CSV table of C-alpha atoms in Angstrom, one decimal:
chain,number,residue,atom,x,y,z
A,16,MET,CA,25.6,-2.6,-1.2
A,17,THR,CA,23.3,0.3,-1.7
A,18,THR,CA,24.6,3.8,-2.5
A,19,GLN,CA,21.5,6.0,-2.5
A,20,ALA,CA,20.3,7.4,0.8
A,21,VAL,CA,16.7,6.6,1.9
A,22,PRO,CA,15.0,10.0,2.6
A,23,PHE,CA,13.0,8.8,5.6
A,24,ALA,CA,15.5,6.5,7.2
A,25,ARG,CA,16.1,8.9,10.2
A,26,LEU,CA,12.5,9.7,11.0
A,27,ALA,CA,11.4,9.3,14.6
A,28,ALA,CA,9.4,6.2,15.5
A,29,PRO,CA,5.8,6.4,14.4
A,30,ASN,CA,2.8,6.3,16.8
A,31,ASP,CA,1.4,3.0,18.0
A,32,PHE,CA,-2.2,1.9,18.1
A,33,ILE,CA,-3.7,-1.3,19.5
A,34,ASP,CA,-7.1,-2.2,17.9
A,35,GLU,CA,-10.0,-3.8,19.7
A,36,ALA,CA,-8.8,-7.3,18.7
A,37,GLY,CA,-5.3,-6.6,20.1
A,38,ALA,CA,-3.5,-6.1,16.8
A,39,HIS,CA,-0.7,-3.6,16.6
A,40,TRP,CA,-0.8,-0.7,14.1
A,41,GLN,CA,1.5,2.2,13.6
A,42,PHE,CA,0.8,5.5,12.0
A,43,ARG,CA,2.0,9.0,11.3
A,44,ASP,CA,-0.6,11.8,11.4
A,45,SER,CA,0.3,15.2,10.0
A,46,GLY,CA,-2.6,16.8,11.8
A,47,PRO,CA,-4.8,19.6,10.4
A,48,ALA,CA,-3.3,21.7,7.6
A,49,GLY,CA,-4.3,24.0,4.8
A,50,ASP,CA,-8.0,23.9,3.8
A,51,ALA,CA,-10.0,22.8,6.9
A,52,GLY,CA,-12.6,21.3,4.6
A,53,ALA,CA,-10.2,19.1,2.7
A,54,LEU,CA,-10.6,15.3,3.1
A,55,PRO,CA,-7.9,13.7,5.1
A,56,LEU,CA,-5.7,11.5,3.0
A,57,VAL,CA,-5.0,8.0,4.3
A,58,LEU,CA,-2.1,6.0,2.8
A,59,LEU,CA,-1.9,2.2,2.8
A,60,PRO,CA,1.3,0.8,1.3
A,61,GLY,CA,1.8,-2.6,-0.2
A,62,ALA,CA,3.0,-5.8,1.5
A,63,LEU,CA,6.7,-4.7,1.6
A,64,GLY,CA,6.2,-1.2,2.9
A,65,ASN,CA,5.3,0.6,6.1
A,66,GLY,CA,3.6,4.0,5.8
A,67,ASP,CA,6.9,5.7,5.0
A,68,THR,CA,7.2,4.2,1.5
A,69,ALA,CA,4.6,6.8,0.4
A,70,TRP,CA,6.7,9.7,1.7
A,71,ARG,CA,6.6,11.5,-1.6
A,72,ILE,CA,2.8,11.6,-1.6
A,73,ALA,CA,2.8,12.7,2.1
A,74,GLU,CA,5.3,15.5,1.5
A,75,ALA,CA,3.3,16.8,-1.4
A,76,PHE,CA,-0.1,16.9,0.4
A,77,GLU,CA,0.8,17.6,4.0
A,78,PRO,CA,0.9,21.4,3.5
A,79,GLU,CA,-2.7,21.4,2.3
A,80,ARG,CA,-4.5,18.6,4.1
A,81,ARG,CA,-4.2,16.1,6.9
A,82,VAL,CA,-2.2,13.0,5.8
A,83,ILE,CA,-2.3,9.7,7.8
A,84,ARG,CA,0.4,7.1,6.8
A,85,VAL,CA,-0.6,3.7,8.1
A,86,THR,CA,1.5,0.6,8.9
A,87,TYR,CA,-0.9,-2.2,9.3
A,88,PRO,CA,-0.5,-5.7,10.9
A,89,GLY,CA,0.6,-8.7,8.9
A,90,GLY,CA,-1.4,-11.9,8.7
A,91,LEU,CA,-4.9,-10.5,9.3
A,92,ALA,CA,-8.0,-11.3,7.2
A,93,PRO,CA,-9.3,-8.3,5.2
A,94,ASP,CA,-12.3,-7.9,7.4
A,95,ALA,CA,-10.1,-7.7,10.5
A,96,LEU,CA,-7.9,-5.1,8.8
A,97,ALA,CA,-10.9,-3.1,7.8
A,98,THR,CA,-12.3,-3.2,11.4
A,99,GLY,CA,-8.8,-2.2,12.8
A,100,LEU,CA,-8.4,0.7,10.4
A,101,GLU,CA,-11.9,2.0,11.2
A,102,ALA,CA,-11.0,1.9,14.9
A,103,LEU,CA,-7.7,3.7,14.2
A,104,LEU,CA,-9.5,6.5,12.2
A,105,ARG,CA,-12.2,6.7,14.9
A,106,SER,CA,-9.5,7.2,17.5
A,107,LEU,CA,-8.1,10.1,15.4
A,108,ALA,CA,-11.5,11.6,14.8
A,109,ALA,CA,-10.7,11.6,11.1
A,110,GLY,CA,-14.2,11.4,9.7
A,111,PRO,CA,-14.6,10.6,6.0
A,112,VAL,CA,-11.3,10.2,4.1
A,113,ALA,CA,-9.7,9.8,0.8
A,114,LEU,CA,-8.2,6.3,0.9
A,115,TRP,CA,-5.1,5.6,-1.2
A,116,GLY,CA,-3.8,2.0,-1.5
A,117,SER,CA,-1.0,0.3,-3.3
A,118,SER,CA,-0.8,-3.4,-4.3
A,119,TYR,CA,-1.8,-5.4,-1.2
A,120,GLY,CA,-2.9,-2.2,0.6
A,121,ALA,CA,-5.2,-1.4,-2.3
A,122,TRP,CA,-6.6,-5.0,-2.3
A,123,TRP,CA,-7.7,-4.8,1.3
A,124,ALA,CA,-8.7,-1.1,1.0
A,125,GLN,CA,-11.6,-2.5,-0.9
A,126,ALA,CA,-12.7,-4.5,2.1
A,127,PHE,CA,-12.6,-1.3,4.2
A,128,ALA,CA,-14.7,0.6,1.6
A,129,LEU,CA,-17.2,-2.2,1.4
A,130,ARG,CA,-17.7,-2.4,5.2
A,131,PHE,CA,-17.4,1.3,6.0
A,132,PRO,CA,-18.6,3.2,2.9
A,133,HIS,CA,-19.5,6.2,5.0
A,134,ARG,CA,-15.8,6.5,5.8
A,135,VAL,CA,-14.6,6.7,2.2
A,136,ASP,CA,-15.3,9.6,0.0
A,137,ALA,CA,-12.6,8.8,-2.6
A,138,LEU,CA,-10.8,5.5,-3.3
A,139,TRP,CA,-7.4,5.1,-5.1
A,140,LEU,CA,-6.4,1.6,-6.2
A,141,SER,CA,-2.9,1.4,-7.4
A,142,ASN,CA,-1.0,-1.6,-9.0
A,143,THR,CA,-3.3,-4.1,-7.3
A,144,PHE,CA,-4.7,-7.6,-8.0
A,145,VAL,CA,-8.0,-9.5,-7.7
A,146,ASP,CA,-6.8,-12.7,-5.9
A,147,GLY,CA,-3.7,-14.8,-5.2
A,148,ALA,CA,-3.8,-16.5,-8.6
A,149,ASP,CA,-2.8,-13.1,-10.1
A,150,VAL,CA,0.7,-13.4,-8.5
A,151,ALA,CA,1.1,-17.1,-8.3
A,152,GLY,CA,3.5,-17.2,-11.2
A,153,SER,CA,6.2,-15.5,-9.2
A,154,PRO,CA,8.5,-17.6,-7.0
A,155,LEU,CA,8.4,-14.9,-4.4
A,156,PHE,CA,4.7,-15.6,-3.9
A,157,ASP,CA,4.7,-19.4,-4.1
A,158,VAL,CA,2.1,-20.6,-1.6
A,159,ALA,CA,3.8,-23.9,-0.7
A,160,TRP,CA,7.2,-22.2,-0.2
A,161,LEU,CA,5.7,-19.4,1.9
A,162,ASP,CA,3.9,-22.0,4.1
A,163,ALA,CA,7.1,-23.9,4.7
A,164,ALA,CA,9.6,-21.0,4.9
A,165,THR,CA,10.6,-19.0,8.0
A,166,GLY,CA,10.5,-15.3,8.1
A,167,ASP,CA,14.3,-15.1,7.8
A,168,GLU,CA,14.2,-17.4,4.7
A,169,VAL,CA,11.6,-15.2,3.1
A,170,ARG,CA,13.6,-12.1,3.8
A,171,ALA,CA,16.8,-13.7,2.4
A,172,ARG,CA,15.0,-14.7,-0.9
A,173,TRP,CA,13.6,-11.2,-1.3
A,174,ARG,CA,16.9,-9.6,-0.5
A,175,ALA,CA,18.6,-11.6,-3.3
A,176,ALA,CA,15.9,-10.5,-5.7
A,177,PHE,CA,16.4,-6.8,-4.8
A,178,GLU,CA,20.2,-7.0,-4.9
A,179,ALA,CA,19.9,-8.3,-8.5
A,180,ARG,CA,18.3,-5.0,-9.5
A,181,PRO,CA,20.1,-1.8,-10.6
A,182,ASP,CA,21.4,0.3,-7.7
A,183,ASP,CA,18.9,3.1,-7.7
A,184,LEU,CA,16.6,4.9,-5.1
A,185,LEU,CA,13.9,2.2,-5.5
A,186,ARG,CA,16.3,-0.6,-4.7
A,187,SER,CA,17.6,1.3,-1.7
A,188,VAL,CA,14.0,1.8,-0.4
A,189,GLN,CA,13.2,-1.8,-1.0
A,190,LEU,CA,16.2,-3.0,0.9
A,191,HIS,CA,15.6,-0.6,3.7
A,192,MET,CA,12.0,-1.7,4.1
A,193,LEU,CA,13.0,-5.3,4.0
A,194,HIS,CA,15.3,-4.9,7.0
A,195,HIS,CA,13.8,-1.9,8.8
A,196,GLY,CA,10.2,-1.4,7.7
A,197,LEU,CA,8.6,-4.5,9.2
A,198,PRO,CA,9.7,-7.4,11.4
A,199,ALA,CA,10.4,-10.5,9.3
A,200,HIS,CA,7.4,-12.4,10.7
A,201,ALA,CA,5.0,-9.6,9.8
A,202,PHE,CA,6.3,-9.3,6.2
A,203,HIS,CA,6.1,-13.1,5.9
A,204,ALA,CA,2.5,-13.0,7.2
A,205,ARG,CA,1.5,-10.3,4.7
A,206,LEU,CA,3.0,-12.3,1.8
A,207,ARG,CA,1.0,-15.4,2.8
A,208,GLN,CA,-2.1,-13.3,2.8
A,209,VAL,CA,-1.3,-12.0,-0.7
A,210,ALA,CA,-0.6,-15.5,-2.1
A,211,SER,CA,-3.8,-17.0,-0.7
A,212,ALA,CA,-6.0,-13.9,-1.2
A,213,GLN,CA,-9.6,-14.5,-2.3
A,214,ALA,CA,-11.4,-12.1,-4.6
A,215,LEU,CA,-13.3,-9.4,-2.7
A,216,PRO,CA,-16.5,-7.9,-4.1
A,217,PRO,CA,-15.6,-4.6,-5.8
A,218,ALA,CA,-16.3,-1.4,-3.8
A,219,VAL,CA,-18.5,0.0,-6.6
A,220,GLY,CA,-20.4,2.2,-4.1
A,221,ILE,CA,-17.5,4.7,-4.0
A,222,ALA,CA,-18.3,7.1,-6.8
A,223,ASN,CA,-14.8,8.8,-6.8
A,224,THR,CA,-12.6,5.8,-7.6
A,225,MET,CA,-9.3,5.8,-9.5
A,226,VAL,CA,-7.7,2.7,-10.8
A,227,CYS,CA,-3.9,3.2,-11.4
A,228,ASP,CA,-1.6,0.8,-13.1
A,229,CYS,CA,1.7,0.8,-15.1
A,230,GLU,CA,2.5,-0.9,-18.4
A,231,ASP,CA,6.0,-2.0,-17.1
A,232,ASP,CA,4.8,-3.5,-13.8
A,233,ALA,CA,6.7,-6.8,-13.5
A,234,VAL,CA,4.4,-8.0,-10.6
A,235,ILE,CA,0.9,-7.1,-12.1
A,236,ALA,CA,0.7,-8.6,-15.6
A,237,PRO,CA,-1.4,-7.1,-18.4
A,238,ALA,CA,-4.2,-9.7,-17.9
A,239,VAL,CA,-4.3,-8.9,-14.2
A,240,ARG,CA,-4.6,-5.2,-14.9
A,241,GLU,CA,-7.5,-5.9,-17.2
A,242,ARG,CA,-9.2,-8.0,-14.4
A,243,VAL,CA,-8.9,-5.1,-12.0
A,244,ARG,CA,-10.2,-2.6,-14.6
A,245,ALA,CA,-13.2,-4.8,-15.4
A,246,ARG,CA,-14.3,-4.7,-11.8
A,247,TYR,CA,-14.5,-0.9,-11.9
A,248,PRO,CA,-15.9,0.0,-15.3
A,249,HIS,CA,-17.0,3.4,-14.2
A,250,ALA,CA,-13.8,4.4,-12.4
A,251,ARG,CA,-11.3,6.9,-13.6
A,252,ARG,CA,-8.1,5.4,-14.8
A,253,LEU,CA,-4.4,6.3,-14.8
A,254,THR,CA,-2.1,4.1,-16.8
A,255,LEU,CA,1.5,5.1,-16.9
A,256,ALA,CA,4.0,3.8,-19.4
A,257,ARG,CA,6.7,3.7,-16.8
A,258,GLY,CA,6.4,3.3,-13.0
A,259,GLY,CA,6.8,-0.4,-12.4
A,260,HIS,CA,5.1,-1.6,-9.3
A,261,TYR,CA,6.0,1.5,-7.3
A,262,PRO,CA,4.9,4.5,-9.4
A,263,HIS,CA,4.5,6.6,-6.2
A,264,ILE,CA,8.3,6.3,-5.9
A,265,VAL,CA,9.6,6.2,-9.4
A,266,ALA,CA,6.9,8.2,-11.3
A,267,HIS,CA,5.8,10.3,-8.3
A,268,ALA,CA,5.2,13.6,-10.3
A,269,ALA,CA,2.6,12.0,-12.6
A,270,VAL,CA,0.9,10.2,-9.6
A,271,ILE,CA,0.8,13.3,-7.5
A,272,GLY,CA,-0.6,15.4,-10.4
A,273,ALA,CA,-3.4,12.8,-11.0
A,274,MET,CA,-4.1,12.7,-7.3
A,275,ARG,CA,-4.7,16.4,-7.2
A,276,GLU,CA,-7.4,16.0,-9.8
A,277,TRP,CA,-8.8,13.0,-7.9
A,278,LEU,CA,-8.9,14.9,-4.7
A,279,ALA,CA,-10.4,18.0,-6.3
């Protein structure tokens, strides 16, 4: 049983968007705020999360710029995700954006930046990987098991892993997301995409790129962090001693401070 309240648990339902291929997206758009010339900030969570998992970033920046939190479909190839996001941003008349991605969200954010470079003025890649081999050592990302399992079986295994953790805010957010953030089939589909992910070309055309990682990340091993850094030798880097796989939740002050410099 969790004891910590999830700050965004009682938010109203997000907005819906159906892209040109019929895929279902959801989003929260704070609308114009603060400096009218500030880049809109688009937030792409990892495989577990919907857009609300980045609530601390959203709350920090909504007073000063437009923030769009995105919940993307599960099971789509990166090009299809890129095309769908472009359609969503076009429908919102968002123009060029600063694109923040975490884990799987950061992996396919590179596909968006490659396909629509005119849409991305700044790119933040947090706690991400190069391909499925980078997470293959974890039983939670075992390809054969994911291919054979049902959505409910996947959710049960992840629940057991979360419940074994200390009872803190991150655990509460993880369990909330597991049961309320995404339908089980969508979460399952995202995990299959992670486990079978192929390396994407690096989006080296985006000059303002930040690579963020954490030394205590239990998902992204040191060798994987080096693989990601090597793909972006000219990017700025933020390495945190503590933050795990979710620094935007557990080390948010350091992340938000670095983001202010990145967005400046």
